mmCIF file of C-alpha atoms in Angstrom:
data_model
loop_
_atom_site.group_PDB
_atom_site.id
_atom_site.type_symbol
_atom_site.label_atom_id
_atom_site.label_comp_id
_atom_site.label_asym_id
_atom_site.label_seq_id
_atom_site.Cartn_x
_atom_site.Cartn_y
_atom_site.Cartn_z
ATOM 1 C CA VAL A 1 112.782 -57.614 -60.701
ATOM 2 C CA SER A 2 113.497 -60.502 -58.354
ATOM 3 C CA SER A 3 111.342 -62.404 -55.890
ATOM 4 C CA PHE A 4 112.933 -64.651 -53.227
ATOM 5 C CA THR A 5 111.145 -67.441 -51.343
ATOM 6 C CA GLU A 6 112.675 -69.810 -48.740
ATOM 7 C CA LEU A 7 111.037 -72.953 -47.297
ATOM 8 C CA ARG A 8 112.794 -74.293 -44.164
ATOM 9 C CA GLU A 9 112.202 -77.634 -42.405
ATOM 10 C CA GLY A 10 114.686 -78.337 -39.592
ATOM 11 C CA LEU A 11 118.237 -78.028 -40.883
ATOM 12 C CA SER A 12 117.141 -78.376 -44.501
ATOM 13 C CA ALA A 13 115.797 -75.547 -46.606
ATOM 14 C CA VAL A 14 114.732 -74.927 -50.175
ATOM 15 C CA ALA A 15 115.352 -71.477 -51.644
ATOM 16 C CA VAL A 16 113.540 -70.425 -54.817
ATOM 17 C CA ARG A 17 114.454 -67.209 -56.638
ATOM 18 C CA ALA A 18 112.546 -65.975 -59.697
ATOM 19 C CA THR A 19 113.995 -63.158 -61.786
ATOM 20 C CA VAL A 20 112.078 -61.271 -64.482
ATOM 21 C CA LYS A 21 114.117 -59.267 -66.975
ATOM 22 C CA ALA A 22 112.011 -56.503 -68.506
ATOM 23 C CA LEU A 23 112.532 -53.204 -70.285
ATOM 24 C CA VAL A 24 110.693 -50.757 -68.077
ATOM 25 C CA GLY A 25 108.827 -48.259 -70.192
ATOM 26 C CA THR A 26 108.277 -50.568 -73.165
ATOM 27 C CA HIS A 27 106.071 -53.251 -71.536
ATOM 28 C CA ILE A 28 108.351 -55.967 -73.015
ATOM 29 C CA VAL A 29 109.631 -58.911 -70.941
ATOM 30 C CA ARG A 30 112.925 -60.281 -72.281
ATOM 31 C CA GLY A 31 113.222 -63.373 -70.080
ATOM 32 C CA VAL A 32 112.301 -65.253 -66.890
ATOM 33 C CA THR A 33 114.873 -67.108 -64.757
ATOM 34 C CA VAL A 34 113.860 -69.530 -61.966
ATOM 35 C CA GLY A 35 116.557 -70.798 -59.611
ATOM 36 C CA LEU A 36 116.230 -73.680 -57.080
ATOM 37 C CA ARG A 37 118.791 -74.281 -54.325
ATOM 38 C CA LEU A 38 118.761 -77.016 -51.674
ATOM 39 C CA LEU A 39 120.407 -76.090 -48.363
ATOM 40 C CA PRO A 40 122.775 -77.086 -46.797
ATOM 41 C CA ALA A 41 123.686 -79.345 -49.743
ATOM 42 C CA PRO A 42 125.448 -77.482 -52.591
ATOM 43 C CA ILE A 43 122.723 -78.281 -55.088
ATOM 44 C CA LEU A 44 121.691 -75.472 -57.461
ATOM 45 C CA ALA A 45 119.240 -75.681 -60.342
ATOM 46 C CA SER A 46 118.496 -72.781 -62.657
ATOM 47 C CA VAL A 47 116.069 -72.522 -65.555
ATOM 48 C CA SER A 48 116.056 -69.542 -67.971
ATOM 49 C CA ILE A 49 113.135 -69.010 -70.305
ATOM 50 C CA PRO A 50 113.735 -66.357 -73.019
ATOM 51 C CA THR A 51 110.553 -64.629 -74.078
ATOM 52 C CA VAL A 52 109.233 -61.506 -75.751
ATOM 53 C CA THR A 53 106.023 -60.745 -73.937
ATOM 54 C CA THR A 54 104.108 -57.482 -73.686
ATOM 55 C CA ILE A 55 102.611 -56.761 -70.284
ATOM 56 C CA ARG A 56 100.296 -54.005 -69.088
ATOM 57 C CA VAL A 57 101.180 -54.147 -65.401
ATOM 58 C CA VAL A 58 104.229 -53.222 -63.385
ATOM 59 C CA PRO A 59 105.798 -55.914 -61.164
ATOM 60 C CA LYS A 60 105.600 -55.055 -57.485
ATOM 61 C CA VAL A 61 108.192 -55.669 -54.806
ATOM 62 C CA SER A 62 106.511 -55.739 -51.393
ATOM 63 C CA SER A 63 104.271 -52.632 -51.345
ATOM 64 C CA ARG A 64 106.453 -50.287 -53.423
ATOM 65 C CA ILE A 65 105.785 -49.286 -56.998
ATOM 66 C CA ALA A 66 108.662 -49.578 -59.445
ATOM 67 C CA LEU A 67 109.234 -46.022 -60.680
ATOM 68 C CA ALA A 68 110.794 -45.122 -63.997
ATOM 69 C CA ARG A 69 113.938 -43.027 -63.693
ATOM 70 C CA GLY A 70 115.252 -40.601 -66.273
ATOM 71 C CA GLY A 71 111.894 -39.601 -67.745
ATOM 72 C CA ALA A 72 110.533 -42.671 -69.483
ATOM 73 C CA PRO A 73 108.879 -41.644 -72.778
ATOM 74 C CA TYR A 74 105.899 -43.942 -72.393
ATOM 75 C CA ASP A 75 103.056 -44.347 -69.987
ATOM 76 C CA ILE A 76 103.785 -47.476 -67.953
ATOM 77 C CA GLY A 77 100.778 -47.113 -65.695
ATOM 78 C CA LEU A 78 102.553 -45.596 -62.714
ATOM 79 C CA ARG A 79 100.597 -43.772 -60.105
ATOM 80 C CA SER A 80 101.288 -40.079 -59.428
ATOM 81 C CA VAL A 81 104.560 -39.475 -57.653
ATOM 82 C CA GLY A 82 103.068 -36.361 -56.024
ATOM 83 C CA THR A 83 106.311 -34.354 -56.261
ATOM 84 C CA SER A 84 108.066 -32.521 -59.052
ATOM 85 C CA GLY A 85 111.230 -33.989 -60.480
ATOM 86 C CA VAL A 86 112.514 -35.987 -63.410
ATOM 87 C CA GLY A 87 109.685 -36.805 -65.776
ATOM 88 C CA THR A 88 107.254 -34.325 -64.240
ATOM 89 C CA SER A 89 108.165 -31.164 -66.154
ATOM 90 C CA PHE A 90 104.774 -30.826 -67.858
ATOM 91 C CA TYR A 91 102.292 -31.251 -65.053
ATOM 92 C CA GLY A 92 104.406 -31.414 -61.897
ATOM 93 C CA THR A 93 102.029 -33.756 -60.062
ATOM 94 C CA ARG A 94 102.429 -36.844 -62.201
ATOM 95 C CA GLU A 95 104.963 -38.522 -64.430
ATOM 96 C CA TYR A 96 105.448 -37.749 -68.090
ATOM 97 C CA ARG A 97 102.855 -39.349 -70.376
ATOM 98 C CA LEU A 98 102.882 -40.091 -74.056
ATOM 99 C CA GLY A 99 101.346 -37.262 -76.061
ATOM 100 C CA ASP A 100 102.107 -34.446 -73.626
ATOM 101 C CA GLU A 101 103.934 -32.538 -76.370
ATOM 102 C CA LEU A 102 100.847 -32.714 -78.577
ATOM 103 C CA ARG A 103 98.690 -31.466 -75.738
ATOM 104 C CA TYR A 104 101.121 -28.586 -75.231
ATOM 105 C CA VAL A 105 101.022 -27.641 -78.928
ATOM 106 C CA ASP A 106 97.226 -27.893 -78.919
ATOM 107 C CA TRP A 107 97.114 -25.621 -75.872
ATOM 108 C CA LYS A 108 99.234 -22.996 -77.650
ATOM 109 C CA ALA A 109 97.008 -23.103 -80.736
ATOM 110 C CA SER A 110 93.824 -22.881 -78.683
ATOM 111 C CA SER A 111 95.260 -19.986 -76.667
ATOM 112 C CA ARG A 112 95.720 -18.000 -79.888
ATOM 113 C CA LEU A 113 92.098 -18.692 -80.758
ATOM 114 C CA ARG A 114 91.040 -17.551 -77.301
ATOM 115 C CA ARG A 115 92.942 -14.286 -77.767
ATOM 116 C CA LEU A 116 91.050 -13.646 -81.002
ATOM 117 C CA VAL A 117 87.767 -14.298 -79.208
ATOM 118 C CA VAL A 118 88.825 -11.864 -76.481
ATOM 119 C CA LYS A 119 89.574 -9.214 -79.123
ATOM 120 C CA LEU A 120 86.103 -9.626 -80.587
ATOM 121 C CA PHE A 121 84.585 -9.472 -77.113
ATOM 122 C CA GLU A 122 86.524 -6.297 -76.287
ATOM 123 C CA ARG A 123 85.337 -4.702 -79.500
ATOM 124 C CA GLU A 124 81.761 -5.254 -78.369
ATOM 125 C CA VAL A 125 82.456 -3.999 -74.853
ATOM 126 C CA TYR A 126 84.378 -0.949 -76.071
ATOM 127 C CA ARG A 127 81.122 0.457 -77.462
ATOM 128 C CA CYS A 128 80.936 2.355 -74.188
ATOM 129 C CA VAL A 129 82.686 5.725 -74.602
ATOM 130 C CA ALA A 130 83.317 8.416 -72.000
ATOM 131 C CA LEU A 131 84.095 11.988 -73.101
ATOM 132 C CA VAL A 132 85.955 13.974 -70.447
ATOM 133 C CA VAL A 133 86.076 17.660 -71.453
ATOM 134 C CA ALA A 134 88.576 19.798 -69.539
ATOM 135 C CA LEU A 135 87.869 23.525 -69.988
ATOM 136 C CA ASN A 136 90.674 25.988 -69.358
ATOM 137 C CA TYR A 137 90.393 29.769 -69.286
ATOM 138 C CA GLY A 138 91.230 30.011 -72.986
ATOM 139 C CA PHE A 139 87.707 28.865 -73.906
ATOM 140 C CA PHE A 140 86.228 31.874 -72.047
ATOM 141 C CA ARG A 141 88.680 34.501 -73.301
ATOM 142 C CA GLY A 142 88.222 36.970 -76.168
ATOM 143 C CA SER A 143 85.392 38.851 -77.809
ATOM 144 C CA ARG A 144 84.156 35.617 -79.382
ATOM 145 C CA PRO A 145 84.921 32.836 -76.890
ATOM 146 C CA PRO A 146 85.285 29.435 -78.594
ATOM 147 C CA LEU A 147 83.316 27.614 -75.879
ATOM 148 C CA PRO A 148 80.021 27.419 -77.867
ATOM 149 C CA ARG A 149 81.941 26.021 -80.856
ATOM 150 C CA LEU A 150 83.526 23.383 -78.639
ATOM 151 C CA PHE A 151 80.142 22.344 -77.276
ATOM 152 C CA GLU A 152 78.802 22.078 -80.835
ATOM 153 C CA GLY A 153 81.629 19.671 -81.613
ATOM 154 C CA VAL A 154 80.954 17.653 -78.445
ATOM 155 C CA VAL A 155 77.279 17.280 -79.350
ATOM 156 C CA SER A 156 78.225 16.279 -82.906
ATOM 157 C CA LEU A 157 80.706 13.691 -81.603
ATOM 158 C CA ALA A 158 78.149 12.268 -79.158
ATOM 159 C CA THR A 159 75.620 12.026 -82.002
ATOM 160 C CA ASP A 160 78.059 10.053 -84.158
ATOM 161 C CA LEU A 161 78.903 7.711 -81.276
ATOM 162 C CA LEU A 162 75.221 7.037 -80.608
ATOM 163 C CA ARG A 163 74.741 6.358 -84.315
ATOM 164 C CA TYR A 164 77.487 3.730 -84.082
ATOM 165 C CA GLY A 165 75.621 2.072 -81.219
ATOM 166 C CA ALA A 166 77.821 3.222 -78.335
ATOM 167 C CA GLU A 167 76.691 4.272 -74.890
ATOM 168 C CA VAL A 168 78.149 7.723 -74.158
ATOM 169 C CA LEU A 169 79.019 9.497 -70.917
ATOM 170 C CA VAL A 170 79.913 13.193 -71.250
ATOM 171 C CA ALA A 171 81.680 14.862 -68.309
ATOM 172 C CA VAL A 172 82.642 18.558 -68.376
ATOM 173 C CA VAL A 173 85.076 20.050 -65.848
ATOM 174 C CA SER A 174 85.013 23.858 -65.748
ATOM 175 C CA PRO A 175 87.722 26.108 -64.226
ATOM 176 C CA GLY A 176 87.406 28.164 -61.082
ATOM 177 C CA LYS A 177 88.518 28.221 -57.472
ATOM 178 C CA VAL A 178 86.507 25.022 -57.056
ATOM 179 C CA ALA A 179 86.365 22.947 -60.235
ATOM 180 C CA GLY A 180 82.829 22.176 -61.307
ATOM 181 C CA LEU A 181 81.781 18.810 -62.738
ATOM 182 C CA THR A 182 78.822 18.269 -65.048
ATOM 183 C CA TYR A 183 78.090 14.844 -66.506
ATOM 184 C CA VAL A 184 75.236 13.175 -68.345
ATOM 185 C CA LYS A 185 74.684 9.664 -69.734
ATOM 186 C CA LEU A 186 73.392 9.102 -73.261
ATOM 187 C CA ARG A 187 71.881 5.826 -74.426
ATOM 188 C CA ARG A 188 69.515 6.988 -77.168
ATOM 189 C CA ALA A 189 69.282 9.906 -79.581
ATOM 190 C CA GLU A 190 66.503 11.370 -77.412
ATOM 191 C CA ASP A 191 69.071 11.902 -74.636
ATOM 192 C CA LEU A 192 70.877 14.553 -76.712
ATOM 193 C CA ALA A 193 68.404 17.100 -75.360
ATOM 194 C CA ASN A 194 69.649 16.313 -71.838
ATOM 195 C CA LEU A 195 73.222 16.852 -73.046
ATOM 196 C CA ALA A 196 72.394 20.248 -74.552
ATOM 197 C CA GLU A 197 70.667 21.283 -71.318
ATOM 198 C CA ALA A 198 73.628 20.136 -69.205
ATOM 199 C CA LEU A 199 76.113 22.045 -71.380
ATOM 200 C CA SER A 200 74.005 25.193 -71.138
ATOM 201 C CA ARG A 201 74.284 25.033 -67.328
ATOM 202 C CA VAL A 202 78.098 25.164 -67.324
ATOM 203 C CA GLU A 203 79.034 28.206 -65.232
ATOM 204 C CA TRP A 204 81.443 30.783 -66.582
ATOM 205 C CA PRO A 205 84.277 31.759 -64.212
ATOM 206 C CA LEU A 206 84.035 35.096 -62.431
ATOM 207 C CA GLU A 207 87.523 36.050 -63.567
ATOM 208 C CA VAL A 208 89.688 34.758 -66.397
ATOM 209 C CA ALA A 209 93.214 33.834 -65.307
ATOM 210 C CA GLU A 210 96.190 32.622 -67.299
ATOM 211 C CA GLU A 211 96.498 29.052 -66.007
ATOM 212 C CA SER A 212 94.239 26.552 -64.289
ATOM 213 C CA LEU A 213 94.367 23.052 -62.847
ATOM 214 C CA THR A 214 91.305 21.926 -64.768
ATOM 215 C CA TYR A 215 93.079 19.354 -66.940
ATOM 216 C CA ARG A 216 94.769 17.688 -63.980
ATOM 217 C CA THR A 217 91.511 17.719 -62.014
ATOM 218 C CA ALA A 218 89.666 16.135 -64.930
ATOM 219 C CA LEU A 219 92.253 13.357 -65.082
ATOM 220 C CA TRP A 220 91.805 12.341 -61.459
ATOM 221 C CA LEU A 221 88.024 12.752 -61.562
ATOM 222 C CA SER A 222 87.919 10.402 -64.552
ATOM 223 C CA LEU A 223 89.286 7.593 -62.372
ATOM 224 C CA LYS A 224 86.335 8.016 -60.023
ATOM 225 C CA LEU A 225 83.914 8.121 -62.945
ATOM 226 C CA ALA A 226 85.474 4.988 -64.443
ATOM 227 C CA THR A 227 85.161 2.953 -61.257
ATOM 228 C CA GLU A 228 81.663 4.126 -60.326
ATOM 229 C CA LEU A 229 79.753 4.996 -63.512
ATOM 230 C CA LEU A 230 81.327 3.145 -66.435
ATOM 231 C CA PRO A 231 80.348 -0.491 -67.039
ATOM 232 C CA GLY A 232 83.198 -2.976 -67.395
ATOM 233 C CA ARG A 233 85.696 -1.954 -70.055
ATOM 234 C CA CYS A 234 85.263 1.378 -71.790
ATOM 235 C CA THR A 235 87.054 3.908 -73.981
ATOM 236 C CA VAL A 236 87.869 7.157 -72.173
ATOM 237 C CA ILE A 237 88.561 10.196 -74.404
ATOM 238 C CA TYR A 238 90.103 13.315 -72.889
ATOM 239 C CA LEU A 239 89.318 16.546 -74.730
ATOM 240 C CA GLY A 240 91.608 19.213 -73.395
ATOM 241 C CA GLU A 241 95.066 20.682 -73.307
ATOM 242 C CA PRO A 242 97.843 19.813 -70.826
ATOM 243 C CA GLU A 243 99.120 23.171 -69.573
ATOM 244 C CA SER A 244 102.343 22.004 -67.921
ATOM 245 C CA ASP A 245 104.775 19.125 -67.695
ATOM 246 C CA VAL A 246 103.013 18.041 -64.503
ATOM 247 C CA ASP A 247 99.828 17.549 -66.534
ATOM 248 C CA LEU A 248 101.738 15.318 -68.956
ATOM 249 C CA VAL A 249 103.103 13.199 -66.104
ATOM 250 C CA ALA A 250 99.610 12.965 -64.622
ATOM 251 C CA SER A 251 98.316 11.853 -68.032
ATOM 252 C CA ARG A 252 100.763 8.949 -68.097
ATOM 253 C CA LEU A 253 99.903 7.913 -64.534
ATOM 254 C CA VAL A 254 96.158 8.014 -65.178
ATOM 255 C CA ALA A 255 96.601 6.160 -68.481
ATOM 256 C CA ASN A 256 98.486 3.356 -66.725
ATOM 257 C CA SER A 257 95.809 3.151 -64.029
ATOM 258 C CA LEU A 258 93.015 2.973 -66.601
ATOM 259 C CA ARG A 259 94.815 0.292 -68.608
ATOM 260 C CA SER A 260 95.275 -1.794 -65.465
ATOM 261 C CA LEU A 261 91.507 -1.571 -64.917
ATOM 262 C CA GLY A 262 90.833 -2.667 -68.492
ATOM 263 C CA TYR A 263 89.933 0.739 -69.950
ATOM 264 C CA ARG A 264 91.275 2.304 -73.142
ATOM 265 C CA PRO A 265 92.476 5.915 -72.683
ATOM 266 C CA ILE A 266 92.790 8.323 -75.619
ATOM 267 C CA PHE A 267 94.108 11.868 -75.252
ATOM 268 C CA ALA A 268 92.702 14.203 -77.908
ATOM 269 C CA LEU A 269 94.655 17.450 -77.706
ATOM 270 C CA THR A 270 92.034 20.185 -77.932
ATOM 271 C CA SER A 271 92.796 23.821 -77.170
ATOM 272 C CA ALA A 272 90.861 27.036 -77.646
ATOM 273 C CA GLU A 273 93.141 28.024 -80.529
ATOM 274 C CA VAL A 274 92.507 24.693 -82.296
ATOM 275 C CA VAL A 275 88.737 25.149 -82.007
ATOM 276 C CA LYS A 276 89.037 28.643 -83.492
ATOM 277 C CA LEU A 277 91.124 27.242 -86.321
ATOM 278 C CA LEU A 278 88.579 24.497 -87.068
ATOM 279 C CA TYR A 279 85.768 27.023 -87.394
ATOM 280 C CA GLY A 280 87.757 29.620 -89.355
ATOM 281 C CA GLU A 281 87.998 32.117 -86.494
ATOM 282 C CA ALA A 282 91.732 31.817 -85.743
ATOM 283 C CA GLU A 283 94.016 34.833 -85.862
ATOM 284 C CA GLU A 284 97.734 35.041 -86.536
ATOM 285 C CA GLY A 285 98.568 34.938 -82.843
ATOM 286 C CA ASP A 286 96.514 31.763 -82.416
ATOM 287 C CA LEU A 287 98.587 29.956 -85.046
ATOM 288 C CA VAL A 288 101.794 30.874 -83.218
ATOM 289 C CA VAL A 289 100.341 29.602 -79.938
ATOM 290 C CA ILE A 290 99.293 26.315 -81.556
ATOM 291 C CA ALA A 291 102.765 25.705 -82.966
ATOM 292 C CA ARG A 292 104.456 26.501 -79.650
ATOM 293 C CA LYS A 293 102.113 24.426 -77.484
ATOM 294 C CA PHE A 294 102.015 21.257 -79.548
ATOM 295 C CA SER A 295 105.739 21.247 -80.250
ATOM 296 C CA ARG A 296 106.267 21.177 -76.479
ATOM 297 C CA VAL A 297 103.669 18.444 -76.013
ATOM 298 C CA TYR A 298 105.162 16.206 -78.702
ATOM 299 C CA ARG A 299 108.626 16.762 -77.248
ATOM 300 C CA GLU A 300 107.521 15.613 -73.789
ATOM 301 C CA VAL A 301 105.106 12.817 -74.714
ATOM 302 C CA GLU A 302 106.531 9.331 -75.244
ATOM 303 C CA PRO A 303 105.742 7.650 -78.582
ATOM 304 C CA SER A 304 103.921 4.845 -76.745
ATOM 305 C CA GLU A 305 101.320 7.202 -75.357
ATOM 306 C CA LEU A 306 98.164 7.606 -77.416
ATOM 307 C CA PHE A 307 97.957 11.351 -78.015
ATOM 308 C CA THR A 308 96.258 12.723 -81.109
ATOM 309 C CA ILE A 309 95.514 16.217 -82.394
ATOM 310 C CA VAL A 310 91.839 16.844 -83.016
ATOM 311 C CA GLU A 311 91.428 17.951 -86.608
ATOM 312 C CA ASP A 312 87.689 17.391 -86.500
ATOM 313 C CA LEU A 313 85.664 16.205 -83.508
ATOM 314 C CA GLY A 314 83.441 14.216 -85.839
ATOM 315 C CA SER A 315 86.430 12.202 -87.072
ATOM 316 C CA LEU A 316 87.082 10.858 -83.582
ATOM 317 C CA ALA A 317 84.142 8.478 -83.891
ATOM 318 C CA ARG A 318 85.665 6.969 -87.034
ATOM 319 C CA PHE A 319 89.068 6.892 -85.339
ATOM 320 C CA LEU A 320 87.674 4.600 -82.620
ATOM 321 C CA HIS A 321 86.638 1.958 -85.228
ATOM 322 C CA LEU A 322 83.268 1.411 -83.560
#
């Protein structure tokens, strides 16, 4: 860094130039050279002083700051350059500083710790569980319809969830020309009486058809329930049977929507034949139907989707790890 000064008096002038040789980025001055020249006479005097001096300031030329080029590895006290470029890869608004790598490593370690804290927080929040029961015509068919058995399992599952400390929302969608929706919130064991009363008010269809849109309707209604009735993050369990490939596609779409909202969807494949089998009332034809239906479902469902066969409604509470 050089500084030039000239003193002029008439035709004579004295020029003084001082040069400082320093290693920018190390704060070490290697030498100082002072030159004296008398004009117009050819007289030149120069003095060089070798030194090893540590400084904590940056020499200034006029009003500009001497900037380090090439990404100096040490903090030389420069002000922020305000633009991204060489030496600003970490923060973008200032030059590289000593210890930035350590800060980056510390940030990565602390981020892992934060993720663990988030997991623990989600486990507390996931104590809210919504049961969406989609009833098709199979639950109303036969001399001994399996609907009462299904409701017994729903009440048993809600009891186990309340015992684990979860808040439970039970929504039942029944078939018909206009799908009916019945839902009740449970916070304490005393609310089980309200659940039993709500299940007893489920209307039976006037006629029993072969297929219904109940499962698909329950999927889309669950999105409305999730956004309006469920607090924060929650586990949503679907008890029902997809009756077509369209229902499977709708399941994937609804699952993606719920995950984007922070919910945890679980599809528990429950059919009338499965309920009969659980309670020892299945016939030979029911076993054939079970094998045919679930082989189709497993063939269409991707491995990433969370579908599970209900072997016992009471085991679902343990499956949730509440």
